[in-house]
């Protein structure tokens, strides 16, 4: 497990213009530059990656929101890990629930994770249930997502894996609410137990776990302090310069 807190900005399909995107990136980079204890990763839409590629700095990295598993060829509309690597991109979000909703399977995600590692990209594997039922079926669901997405990838290759727990009911503008730090902590323990059973304890503890879903400047501190996570995956709040700057500053104070 890395000692720095990891804050990932998922801009999704925003903003509309390169001008707005550049202003947002520059402002995030300015704050991130002062925060040596925080690792900030900005994941803009792929069309902006080339713009920001020369601007990557020591504390402010570039991530993609998805990629394909092949490195080149006749795959219309796809982006390859080799292309991301060539653009100074060092992280890639994989298995986001919005991609899964469009048909991406755990098996696809596994191929993408393997391909990401081949190009030295840090893979942020997103998992999360639609509903949190009282019987605990959601835990079996999470376990299956982890097992099938990692499949037969050997433990020694997981040095660049990060898991983002993002309950679907807590994501986006239609979200009912964010998770609670207490429930999150139990899930983080559960995820480490699953990893420990699949691999071993040291591998389970070496993998960083993030929380995502309605994170904002009001709840960030509680998640980081009491949720047992190593960082946050931030959607909407990463598009608001003031709010995101605040989240980064809060993260800096976490011991
Ligand atoms: P949100 O999105 O912070 O807007 O809820 C998080 C995500 O989907 O990664």
PDB file of N, CA, C and O in Angstrom, residues 41-119:
ATOM      1  N   UNK A  41      -4.498  12.709  -9.638  1.00  0.00           N
ATOM      2  CA  UNK A  41      -4.571  12.173 -10.995  1.00  0.00           C
ATOM      3  C   UNK A  41      -5.795  12.780 -11.675  1.00  0.00           C
ATOM      4  O   UNK A  41      -6.903  12.672 -11.153  1.00  0.00           O
ATOM      5  N   UNK A  42      -5.593  13.430 -12.801  1.00  0.00           N
ATOM      6  CA  UNK A  42      -6.723  14.002 -13.542  1.00  0.00           C
ATOM      7  C   UNK A  42      -7.047  13.091 -14.726  1.00  0.00           C
ATOM      8  O   UNK A  42      -6.168  12.771 -15.531  1.00  0.00           O
ATOM      9  N   UNK A  43      -8.309  12.669 -14.796  1.00  0.00           N
ATOM     10  CA  UNK A  43      -8.759  11.816 -15.904  1.00  0.00           C
ATOM     11  C   UNK A  43      -9.748  12.599 -16.766  1.00  0.00           C
ATOM     12  O   UNK A  43     -10.964  12.563 -16.523  1.00  0.00           O
ATOM     13  N   UNK A  44      -9.253  13.320 -17.764  1.00  0.00           N
ATOM     14  CA  UNK A  44     -10.140  14.083 -18.635  1.00  0.00           C
ATOM     15  C   UNK A  44     -10.672  13.183 -19.748  1.00  0.00           C
ATOM     16  O   UNK A  44     -10.191  12.054 -19.904  1.00  0.00           O
ATOM     17  N   UNK A  45     -11.615  13.647 -20.554  1.00  0.00           N
ATOM     18  CA  UNK A  45     -11.998  12.879 -21.738  1.00  0.00           C
ATOM     19  C   UNK A  45     -10.751  12.679 -22.615  1.00  0.00           C
ATOM     20  O   UNK A  45      -9.864  13.548 -22.637  1.00  0.00           O
ATOM     21  N   UNK A  46     -10.696  11.572 -23.330  1.00  0.00           N
ATOM     22  CA  UNK A  46      -9.492  11.222 -24.098  1.00  0.00           C
ATOM     23  C   UNK A  46      -9.081  12.303 -25.096  1.00  0.00           C
ATOM     24  O   UNK A  46      -7.889  12.479 -25.366  1.00  0.00           O
ATOM     25  N   UNK A  47     -10.056  13.056 -25.617  1.00  0.00           N
ATOM     26  CA  UNK A  47      -9.716  14.090 -26.605  1.00  0.00           C
ATOM     27  C   UNK A  47      -8.811  15.177 -26.022  1.00  0.00           C
ATOM     28  O   UNK A  47      -8.173  15.912 -26.774  1.00  0.00           O
ATOM     29  N   UNK A  48      -8.756  15.293 -24.706  1.00  0.00           N
ATOM     30  CA  UNK A  48      -7.925  16.326 -24.095  1.00  0.00           C
ATOM     31  C   UNK A  48      -6.571  15.790 -23.596  1.00  0.00           C
ATOM     32  O   UNK A  48      -5.739  16.575 -23.125  1.00  0.00           O
ATOM     33  N   UNK A  49      -6.374  14.480 -23.657  1.00  0.00           N
ATOM     34  CA  UNK A  49      -5.149  13.922 -23.075  1.00  0.00           C
ATOM     35  C   UNK A  49      -3.889  14.509 -23.715  1.00  0.00           C
ATOM     36  O   UNK A  49      -2.916  14.834 -23.035  1.00  0.00           O
ATOM     37  N   UNK A  50      -3.916  14.646 -25.051  1.00  0.00           N
ATOM     38  CA  UNK A  50      -2.750  15.175 -25.760  1.00  0.00           C
ATOM     39  C   UNK A  50      -2.417  16.609 -25.353  1.00  0.00           C
ATOM     40  O   UNK A  50      -1.250  16.995 -25.295  1.00  0.00           O
ATOM     41  N   UNK A  51      -3.468  17.373 -25.024  1.00  0.00           N
ATOM     42  CA  UNK A  51      -3.273  18.772 -24.597  1.00  0.00           C
ATOM     43  C   UNK A  51      -2.480  18.845 -23.294  1.00  0.00           C
ATOM     44  O   UNK A  51      -1.681  19.742 -23.089  1.00  0.00           O
ATOM     45  N   UNK A  52      -2.802  17.909 -22.386  1.00  0.00           N
ATOM     46  CA  UNK A  52      -2.223  17.965 -21.045  1.00  0.00           C
ATOM     47  C   UNK A  52      -0.945  17.161 -20.919  1.00  0.00           C
ATOM     48  O   UNK A  52      -0.237  17.277 -19.917  1.00  0.00           O
ATOM     49  N   UNK A  53      -0.670  16.356 -21.913  1.00  0.00           N
ATOM     50  CA  UNK A  53       0.494  15.478 -21.852  1.00  0.00           C
ATOM     51  C   UNK A  53       1.788  16.226 -21.488  1.00  0.00           C
ATOM     52  O   UNK A  53       2.541  15.763 -20.627  1.00  0.00           O
ATOM     53  N   UNK A  54       2.060  17.424 -22.067  1.00  0.00           N
ATOM     54  CA  UNK A  54       3.301  18.121 -21.690  1.00  0.00           C
ATOM     55  C   UNK A  54       3.218  18.785 -20.308  1.00  0.00           C
ATOM     56  O   UNK A  54       4.231  19.285 -19.822  1.00  0.00           O
ATOM     57  N   UNK A  55       2.036  18.814 -19.708  1.00  0.00           N
ATOM     58  CA  UNK A  55       1.869  19.551 -18.450  1.00  0.00           C
ATOM     59  C   UNK A  55       1.941  18.665 -17.203  1.00  0.00           C
ATOM     60  O   UNK A  55       1.829  19.146 -16.073  1.00  0.00           O
ATOM     61  N   UNK A  56       2.128  17.365 -17.421  1.00  0.00           N
ATOM     62  CA  UNK A  56       2.180  16.429 -16.286  1.00  0.00           C
ATOM     63  C   UNK A  56       3.339  16.820 -15.364  1.00  0.00           C
ATOM     64  O   UNK A  56       4.410  17.173 -15.833  1.00  0.00           O
ATOM     65  N   UNK A  57       3.079  16.783 -14.052  1.00  0.00           N
ATOM     66  CA  UNK A  57       4.161  17.144 -13.131  1.00  0.00           C
ATOM     67  C   UNK A  57       4.303  16.095 -12.041  1.00  0.00           C
ATOM     68  O   UNK A  57       3.577  15.111 -12.036  1.00  0.00           O
ATOM     69  N   UNK A  58       5.192  16.350 -11.100  1.00  0.00           N
ATOM     70  CA  UNK A  58       5.526  15.361 -10.078  1.00  0.00           C
ATOM     71  C   UNK A  58       4.320  14.957  -9.217  1.00  0.00           C
ATOM     72  O   UNK A  58       4.193  13.811  -8.825  1.00  0.00           O
ATOM     73  N   UNK A  59       3.443  15.908  -8.918  1.00  0.00           N
ATOM     74  CA  UNK A  59       2.294  15.567  -8.072  1.00  0.00           C
ATOM     75  C   UNK A  59       0.981  15.519  -8.823  1.00  0.00           C
ATOM     76  O   UNK A  59      -0.058  15.248  -8.238  1.00  0.00           O
ATOM     77  N   UNK A  60       1.016  15.834 -10.092  1.00  0.00           N
ATOM     78  CA  UNK A  60      -0.235  15.873 -10.851  1.00  0.00           C
ATOM     79  C   UNK A  60      -0.106  15.012 -12.115  1.00  0.00           C
ATOM     80  O   UNK A  60       0.576  15.396 -13.064  1.00  0.00           O
ATOM     81  N   UNK A  61      -0.744  13.858 -12.065  1.00  0.00           N
ATOM     82  CA  UNK A  61      -0.603  12.881 -13.140  1.00  0.00           C
ATOM     83  C   UNK A  61      -1.845  12.845 -14.034  1.00  0.00           C
ATOM     84  O   UNK A  61      -2.885  13.389 -13.674  1.00  0.00           O
ATOM     85  N   UNK A  62      -1.661  12.160 -15.148  1.00  0.00           N
ATOM     86  CA  UNK A  62      -2.740  12.074 -16.128  1.00  0.00           C
ATOM     87  C   UNK A  62      -3.293  10.644 -16.175  1.00  0.00           C
ATOM     88  O   UNK A  62      -2.527   9.673 -16.171  1.00  0.00           O
ATOM     89  N   UNK A  63      -4.630  10.547 -16.214  1.00  0.00           N
ATOM     90  CA  UNK A  63      -5.251   9.229 -16.307  1.00  0.00           C
ATOM     91  C   UNK A  63      -6.280   9.232 -17.429  1.00  0.00           C
ATOM     92  O   UNK A  63      -6.812  10.282 -17.801  1.00  0.00           O
ATOM     93  N   UNK A  64      -6.569   8.044 -17.963  1.00  0.00           N
ATOM     94  CA  UNK A  64      -7.613   7.912 -18.978  1.00  0.00           C
ATOM     95  C   UNK A  64      -8.847   7.316 -18.304  1.00  0.00           C
ATOM     96  O   UNK A  64      -8.749   6.707 -17.247  1.00  0.00           O
ATOM     97  N   UNK A  65      -9.994   7.488 -18.947  1.00  0.00           N
ATOM     98  CA  UNK A  65     -11.244   6.988 -18.356  1.00  0.00           C
ATOM     99  C   UNK A  65     -11.584   5.570 -18.805  1.00  0.00           C
ATOM    100  O   UNK A  65     -12.491   4.943 -18.258  1.00  0.00           O
ATOM    101  N   UNK A  66     -10.859   5.104 -19.811  1.00  0.00           N
ATOM    102  CA  UNK A  66     -11.064   3.741 -20.330  1.00  0.00           C
ATOM    103  C   UNK A  66     -10.006   3.505 -21.400  1.00  0.00           C
ATOM    104  O   UNK A  66      -9.303   4.442 -21.804  1.00  0.00           O
ATOM    105  N   UNK A  67      -9.876   2.301 -21.866  1.00  0.00           N
ATOM    106  CA  UNK A  67      -9.009   1.991 -23.013  1.00  0.00           C
ATOM    107  C   UNK A  67      -9.407   0.604 -23.531  1.00  0.00           C
ATOM    108  O   UNK A  67     -10.156  -0.119 -22.876  1.00  0.00           O
ATOM    109  N   UNK A  68      -8.864   0.255 -24.697  1.00  0.00           N
ATOM    110  CA  UNK A  68      -9.096  -1.084 -25.260  1.00  0.00           C
ATOM    111  C   UNK A  68      -7.884  -1.946 -24.911  1.00  0.00           C
ATOM    112  O   UNK A  68      -6.847  -1.429 -24.513  1.00  0.00           O
ATOM    113  N   UNK A  69      -7.990  -3.262 -25.102  1.00  0.00           N
ATOM    114  CA  UNK A  69      -6.885  -4.120 -24.677  1.00  0.00           C
ATOM    115  C   UNK A  69      -5.843  -4.375 -25.759  1.00  0.00           C
ATOM    116  O   UNK A  69      -4.763  -4.848 -25.448  1.00  0.00           O
ATOM    117  N   UNK A  70      -6.181  -4.098 -27.031  1.00  0.00           N
ATOM    118  CA  UNK A  70      -5.188  -4.339 -28.094  1.00  0.00           C
ATOM    119  C   UNK A  70      -4.270  -3.117 -28.204  1.00  0.00           C
ATOM    120  O   UNK A  70      -4.685  -2.005 -27.913  1.00  0.00           O
ATOM    121  N   UNK A  71      -3.031  -3.358 -28.702  1.00  0.00           N
ATOM    122  CA  UNK A  71      -2.135  -2.200 -28.737  1.00  0.00           C
ATOM    123  C   UNK A  71      -2.238  -1.377 -30.025  1.00  0.00           C
ATOM    124  O   UNK A  71      -1.895  -0.196 -30.051  1.00  0.00           O
ATOM    125  N   UNK A  72      -2.711  -1.973 -31.110  1.00  0.00           N
ATOM    126  CA  UNK A  72      -2.955  -1.206 -32.346  1.00  0.00           C
ATOM    127  C   UNK A  72      -3.811  -2.061 -33.284  1.00  0.00           C
ATOM    128  O   UNK A  72      -4.011  -3.245 -33.009  1.00  0.00           O
ATOM    129  N   UNK A  73      -4.286  -1.468 -34.365  1.00  0.00           N
ATOM    130  CA  UNK A  73      -5.013  -2.265 -35.344  1.00  0.00           C
ATOM    131  C   UNK A  73      -6.357  -1.689 -35.729  1.00  0.00           C
ATOM    132  O   UNK A  73      -6.668  -0.533 -35.446  1.00  0.00           O
ATOM    133  N   UNK A  74      -7.169  -2.536 -36.379  1.00  0.00           N
ATOM    134  CA  UNK A  74      -8.454  -2.102 -36.932  1.00  0.00           C
ATOM    135  C   UNK A  74      -9.535  -2.161 -35.850  1.00  0.00           C
ATOM    136  O   UNK A  74     -10.331  -3.103 -35.784  1.00  0.00           O
ATOM    137  N   UNK A  75      -9.532  -1.182 -34.970  1.00  0.00           N
ATOM    138  CA  UNK A  75     -10.515  -1.123 -33.881  1.00  0.00           C
ATOM    139  C   UNK A  75     -11.071   0.304 -33.826  1.00  0.00           C
ATOM    140  O   UNK A  75     -10.614   1.134 -33.035  1.00  0.00           O
ATOM    141  N   UNK A  76     -12.011   0.575 -34.707  1.00  0.00           N
ATOM    142  CA  UNK A  76     -12.553   1.931 -34.839  1.00  0.00           C
ATOM    143  C   UNK A  76     -13.094   2.458 -33.507  1.00  0.00           C
ATOM    144  O   UNK A  76     -13.841   1.763 -32.823  1.00  0.00           O
ATOM    145  N   UNK A  77     -12.671   3.636 -33.168  1.00  0.00           N
ATOM    146  CA  UNK A  77     -13.187   4.291 -31.964  1.00  0.00           C
ATOM    147  C   UNK A  77     -12.452   3.931 -30.687  1.00  0.00           C
ATOM    148  O   UNK A  77     -12.765   4.473 -29.628  1.00  0.00           O
ATOM    149  N   UNK A  78     -11.495   3.007 -30.780  1.00  0.00           N
ATOM    150  CA  UNK A  78     -10.845   2.548 -29.553  1.00  0.00           C
ATOM    151  C   UNK A  78      -9.513   3.288 -29.304  1.00  0.00           C
ATOM    152  O   UNK A  78      -8.933   3.873 -30.211  1.00  0.00           O
ATOM    153  N   UNK A  79      -9.063   3.211 -28.066  1.00  0.00           N
ATOM    154  CA  UNK A  79      -7.795   3.833 -27.668  1.00  0.00           C
ATOM    155  C   UNK A  79      -6.938   2.757 -27.028  1.00  0.00           C
ATOM    156  O   UNK A  79      -7.437   1.976 -26.210  1.00  0.00           O
ATOM    157  N   UNK A  80      -5.665   2.718 -27.393  1.00  0.00           N
ATOM    158  CA  UNK A  80      -4.851   1.605 -26.895  1.00  0.00           C
ATOM    159  C   UNK A  80      -3.954   2.012 -25.728  1.00  0.00           C
ATOM    160  O   UNK A  80      -3.635   3.190 -25.557  1.00  0.00           O
ATOM    161  N   UNK A  81      -3.520   1.005 -24.945  1.00  0.00           N
ATOM    162  CA  UNK A  81      -2.607   1.305 -23.832  1.00  0.00           C
ATOM    163  C   UNK A  81      -1.292   1.890 -24.338  1.00  0.00           C
ATOM    164  O   UNK A  81      -0.685   2.725 -23.679  1.00  0.00           O
ATOM    165  N   UNK A  82      -0.871   1.456 -25.530  1.00  0.00           N
ATOM    166  CA  UNK A  82       0.388   1.972 -26.089  1.00  0.00           C
ATOM    167  C   UNK A  82       0.244   3.469 -26.378  1.00  0.00           C
ATOM    168  O   UNK A  82       1.170   4.263 -26.126  1.00  0.00           O
ATOM    169  N   UNK A  83      -0.919   3.862 -26.885  1.00  0.00           N
ATOM    170  CA  UNK A  83      -1.148   5.283 -27.181  1.00  0.00           C
ATOM    171  C   UNK A  83      -1.191   6.100 -25.891  1.00  0.00           C
ATOM    172  O   UNK A  83      -0.641   7.203 -25.827  1.00  0.00           O
ATOM    173  N   UNK A  84      -1.812   5.546 -24.870  1.00  0.00           N
ATOM    174  CA  UNK A  84      -1.874   6.269 -23.588  1.00  0.00           C
ATOM    175  C   UNK A  84      -0.461   6.440 -23.030  1.00  0.00           C
ATOM    176  O   UNK A  84      -0.071   7.520 -22.591  1.00  0.00           O
ATOM    177  N   UNK A  85       0.295   5.363 -23.068  1.00  0.00           N
ATOM    178  CA  UNK A  85       1.663   5.393 -22.557  1.00  0.00           C
ATOM    179  C   UNK A  85       2.482   6.464 -23.278  1.00  0.00           C
ATOM    180  O   UNK A  85       3.216   7.236 -22.656  1.00  0.00           O
ATOM    181  N   UNK A  86       2.290   6.553 -24.591  1.00  0.00           N
ATOM    182  CA  UNK A  86       3.040   7.526 -25.389  1.00  0.00           C
ATOM    183  C   UNK A  86       2.634   8.964 -25.072  1.00  0.00           C
ATOM    184  O   UNK A  86       3.358   9.909 -25.382  1.00  0.00           O
ATOM    185  N   UNK A  87       1.457   9.132 -24.462  1.00  0.00           N
ATOM    186  CA  UNK A  87       0.973  10.485 -24.137  1.00  0.00           C
ATOM    187  C   UNK A  87       1.219  10.853 -22.677  1.00  0.00           C
ATOM    188  O   UNK A  87       0.588  11.776 -22.154  1.00  0.00           O
ATOM    189  N   UNK A  88       2.136  10.105 -22.021  1.00  0.00           N
ATOM    190  CA  UNK A  88       2.445  10.483 -20.637  1.00  0.00           C
ATOM    191  C   UNK A  88       1.321  10.147 -19.649  1.00  0.00           C
ATOM    192  O   UNK A  88       1.271  10.714 -18.562  1.00  0.00           O
ATOM    193  N   UNK A  89       0.426   9.281 -20.078  1.00  0.00           N
ATOM    194  CA  UNK A  89      -0.678   8.879 -19.197  1.00  0.00           C
ATOM    195  C   UNK A  89      -0.175   7.742 -18.305  1.00  0.00           C
ATOM    196  O   UNK A  89       0.460   6.809 -18.792  1.00  0.00           O
ATOM    197  N   UNK A  90      -0.422   7.821 -17.002  1.00  0.00           N
ATOM    198  CA  UNK A  90       0.102   6.755 -16.140  1.00  0.00           C
ATOM    199  C   UNK A  90      -0.993   6.000 -15.376  1.00  0.00           C
ATOM    200  O   UNK A  90      -0.694   5.038 -14.676  1.00  0.00           O
ATOM    201  N   UNK A  91      -2.227   6.421 -15.498  1.00  0.00           N
ATOM    202  CA  UNK A  91      -3.340   5.726 -14.836  1.00  0.00           C
ATOM    203  C   UNK A  91      -4.457   5.493 -15.845  1.00  0.00           C
ATOM    204  O   UNK A  91      -4.606   6.262 -16.801  1.00  0.00           O
ATOM    205  N   UNK A  92      -5.260   4.481 -15.593  1.00  0.00           N
ATOM    206  CA  UNK A  92      -6.459   4.288 -16.416  1.00  0.00           C
ATOM    207  C   UNK A  92      -7.583   3.703 -15.546  1.00  0.00           C
ATOM    208  O   UNK A  92      -7.364   2.768 -14.781  1.00  0.00           O
ATOM    209  N   UNK A  93      -8.738   4.352 -15.624  1.00  0.00           N
ATOM    210  CA  UNK A  93      -9.920   3.846 -14.912  1.00  0.00           C
ATOM    211  C   UNK A  93     -10.495   2.698 -15.742  1.00  0.00           C
ATOM    212  O   UNK A  93     -10.702   2.855 -16.951  1.00  0.00           O
ATOM    213  N   UNK A  94     -10.748   1.565 -15.113  1.00  0.00           N
ATOM    214  CA  UNK A  94     -11.313   0.426 -15.852  1.00  0.00           C
ATOM    215  C   UNK A  94     -12.518  -0.131 -15.098  1.00  0.00           C
ATOM    216  O   UNK A  94     -12.507  -0.190 -13.871  1.00  0.00           O
ATOM    217  N   UNK A  95     -13.525  -0.505 -15.851  1.00  0.00           N
ATOM    218  CA  UNK A  95     -14.702  -1.122 -15.232  1.00  0.00           C
ATOM    219  C   UNK A  95     -15.603  -0.136 -14.514  1.00  0.00           C
ATOM    220  O   UNK A  95     -16.346  -0.518 -13.606  1.00  0.00           O
ATOM    221  N   UNK A  96     -15.554   1.128 -14.922  1.00  0.00           N
ATOM    222  CA  UNK A  96     -16.467   2.092 -14.308  1.00  0.00           C
ATOM    223  C   UNK A  96     -17.909   1.633 -14.559  1.00  0.00           C
ATOM    224  O   UNK A  96     -18.224   1.106 -15.628  1.00  0.00           O
ATOM    225  N   UNK A  97     -18.788   1.862 -13.599  1.00  0.00           N
ATOM    226  CA  UNK A  97     -20.162   1.344 -13.737  1.00  0.00           C
ATOM    227  C   UNK A  97     -20.859   1.924 -14.969  1.00  0.00           C
ATOM    228  O   UNK A  97     -21.744   1.284 -15.533  1.00  0.00           O
ATOM    229  N   UNK A  98     -20.452   3.133 -15.392  1.00  0.00           N
ATOM    230  CA  UNK A  98     -21.093   3.715 -16.588  1.00  0.00           C
ATOM    231  C   UNK A  98     -20.648   2.968 -17.857  1.00  0.00           C
ATOM    232  O   UNK A  98     -21.377   2.927 -18.842  1.00  0.00           O
ATOM    233  N   UNK A  99     -19.445   2.393 -17.844  1.00  0.00           N
ATOM    234  CA  UNK A  99     -18.974   1.546 -18.957  1.00  0.00           C
ATOM    235  C   UNK A  99     -19.628   0.167 -18.872  1.00  0.00           C
ATOM    236  O   UNK A  99     -20.033  -0.407 -19.877  1.00  0.00           O
ATOM    237  N   UNK A 100     -19.713  -0.352 -17.654  1.00  0.00           N
ATOM    238  CA  UNK A 100     -20.338  -1.672 -17.472  1.00  0.00           C
ATOM    239  C   UNK A 100     -21.791  -1.610 -17.933  1.00  0.00           C
ATOM    240  O   UNK A 100     -22.307  -2.553 -18.532  1.00  0.00           O
ATOM    241  N   UNK A 101     -22.446  -0.466 -17.663  1.00  0.00           N
ATOM    242  CA  UNK A 101     -23.852  -0.324 -18.058  1.00  0.00           C
ATOM    243  C   UNK A 101     -24.009  -0.373 -19.577  1.00  0.00           C
ATOM    244  O   UNK A 101     -25.071  -0.713 -20.086  1.00  0.00           O
ATOM    245  N   UNK A 102     -22.934  -0.050 -20.302  1.00  0.00           N
ATOM    246  CA  UNK A 102     -22.997  -0.099 -21.766  1.00  0.00           C
ATOM    247  C   UNK A 102     -22.554  -1.458 -22.302  1.00  0.00           C
ATOM    248  O   UNK A 102     -22.331  -1.626 -23.495  1.00  0.00           O
ATOM    249  N   UNK A 103     -22.337  -2.405 -21.413  1.00  0.00           N
ATOM    250  CA  UNK A 103     -22.083  -3.767 -21.873  1.00  0.00           C
ATOM    251  C   UNK A 103     -20.709  -4.331 -21.541  1.00  0.00           C
ATOM    252  O   UNK A 103     -20.406  -5.472 -21.884  1.00  0.00           O
ATOM    253  N   UNK A 104     -19.855  -3.565 -20.891  1.00  0.00           N
ATOM    254  CA  UNK A 104     -18.523  -4.092 -20.567  1.00  0.00           C
ATOM    255  C   UNK A 104     -18.645  -5.200 -19.516  1.00  0.00           C
ATOM    256  O   UNK A 104     -19.382  -5.050 -18.532  1.00  0.00           O
ATOM    257  N   UNK A 105     -17.917  -6.301 -19.744  1.00  0.00           N
ATOM    258  CA  UNK A 105     -18.014  -7.434 -18.813  1.00  0.00           C
ATOM    259  C   UNK A 105     -16.748  -7.537 -17.959  1.00  0.00           C
ATOM    260  O   UNK A 105     -15.726  -6.932 -18.278  1.00  0.00           O
ATOM    261  N   UNK A 106     -16.833  -8.348 -16.902  1.00  0.00           N
ATOM    262  CA  UNK A 106     -15.645  -8.584 -16.065  1.00  0.00           C
ATOM    263  C   UNK A 106     -14.514  -9.170 -16.899  1.00  0.00           C
ATOM    264  O   UNK A 106     -13.343  -8.888 -16.661  1.00  0.00           O
ATOM    265  N   UNK A 107     -14.872  -9.997 -17.890  1.00  0.00           N
ATOM    266  CA  UNK A 107     -13.854 -10.629 -18.741  1.00  0.00           C
ATOM    267  C   UNK A 107     -13.149  -9.572 -19.597  1.00  0.00           C
ATOM    268  O   UNK A 107     -11.933  -9.617 -19.779  1.00  0.00           O
ATOM    269  N   UNK A 108     -13.919  -8.612 -20.134  1.00  0.00           N
ATOM    270  CA  UNK A 108     -13.309  -7.500 -20.900  1.00  0.00           C
ATOM    271  C   UNK A 108     -12.344  -6.739 -19.990  1.00  0.00           C
ATOM    272  O   UNK A 108     -11.236  -6.381 -20.395  1.00  0.00           O
ATOM    273  N   UNK A 109     -12.820  -6.496 -18.774  1.00  0.00           N
ATOM    274  CA  UNK A 109     -12.026  -5.693 -17.836  1.00  0.00           C
ATOM    275  C   UNK A 109     -10.708  -6.396 -17.520  1.00  0.00           C
ATOM    276  O   UNK A 109      -9.649  -5.775 -17.458  1.00  0.00           O
ATOM    277  N   UNK A 110     -10.788  -7.718 -17.366  1.00  0.00           N
ATOM    278  CA  UNK A 110      -9.554  -8.457 -17.085  1.00  0.00           C
ATOM    279  C   UNK A 110      -8.537  -8.281 -18.215  1.00  0.00           C
ATOM    280  O   UNK A 110      -7.345  -8.069 -17.982  1.00  0.00           O
ATOM    281  N   UNK A 111      -9.013  -8.339 -19.447  1.00  0.00           N
ATOM    282  CA  UNK A 111      -8.098  -8.165 -20.598  1.00  0.00           C
ATOM    283  C   UNK A 111      -7.503  -6.760 -20.576  1.00  0.00           C
ATOM    284  O   UNK A 111      -6.337  -6.560 -20.884  1.00  0.00           O
ATOM    285  N   UNK A 112      -8.315  -5.795 -20.205  1.00  0.00           N
ATOM    286  CA  UNK A 112      -7.834  -4.412 -20.158  1.00  0.00           C
ATOM    287  C   UNK A 112      -6.794  -4.240 -19.042  1.00  0.00           C
ATOM    288  O   UNK A 112      -5.795  -3.539 -19.216  1.00  0.00           O
ATOM    289  N   UNK A 113      -7.036  -4.869 -17.903  1.00  0.00           N
ATOM    290  CA  UNK A 113      -6.075  -4.738 -16.791  1.00  0.00           C
ATOM    291  C   UNK A 113      -4.727  -5.322 -17.206  1.00  0.00           C
ATOM    292  O   UNK A 113      -3.674  -4.711 -17.007  1.00  0.00           O
ATOM    293  N   UNK A 114      -4.763  -6.510 -17.814  1.00  0.00           N
ATOM    294  CA  UNK A 114      -3.506  -7.136 -18.262  1.00  0.00           C
ATOM    295  C   UNK A 114      -2.773  -6.228 -19.233  1.00  0.00           C
ATOM    296  O   UNK A 114      -1.564  -6.030 -19.155  1.00  0.00           O
ATOM    297  N   UNK A 115      -3.523  -5.647 -20.193  1.00  0.00           N
ATOM    298  CA  UNK A 115      -2.913  -4.786 -21.205  1.00  0.00           C
ATOM    299  C   UNK A 115      -2.349  -3.520 -20.560  1.00  0.00           C
ATOM    300  O   UNK A 115      -1.277  -3.039 -20.936  1.00  0.00           O
ATOM    301  N   UNK A 116      -3.062  -2.992 -19.570  1.00  0.00           N
ATOM    302  CA  UNK A 116      -2.589  -1.773 -18.882  1.00  0.00           C
ATOM    303  C   UNK A 116      -1.240  -2.054 -18.214  1.00  0.00           C
ATOM    304  O   UNK A 116      -0.292  -1.269 -18.351  1.00  0.00           O
ATOM    305  N   UNK A 117      -1.142  -3.193 -17.524  1.00  0.00           N
ATOM    306  CA  UNK A 117       0.107  -3.520 -16.833  1.00  0.00           C
ATOM    307  C   UNK A 117       1.266  -3.681 -17.823  1.00  0.00           C
ATOM    308  O   UNK A 117       2.389  -3.320 -17.523  1.00  0.00           O
ATOM    309  N   UNK A 118       0.962  -4.215 -18.994  1.00  0.00           N
ATOM    310  CA  UNK A 118       2.012  -4.397 -20.004  1.00  0.00           C
ATOM    311  C   UNK A 118       2.644  -3.069 -20.389  1.00  0.00           C
ATOM    312  O   UNK A 118       3.804  -3.000 -20.763  1.00  0.00           O
ATOM    313  N   UNK A 119       1.841  -2.006 -20.318  1.00  0.00           N
ATOM    314  CA  UNK A 119       2.348  -0.672 -20.677  1.00  0.00           C
ATOM    315  C   UNK A 119       2.609   0.190 -19.446  1.00  0.00           C
ATOM    316  O   UNK A 119       2.617   1.409 -19.518  1.00  0.00           O
TER     317      UNK A 119
END
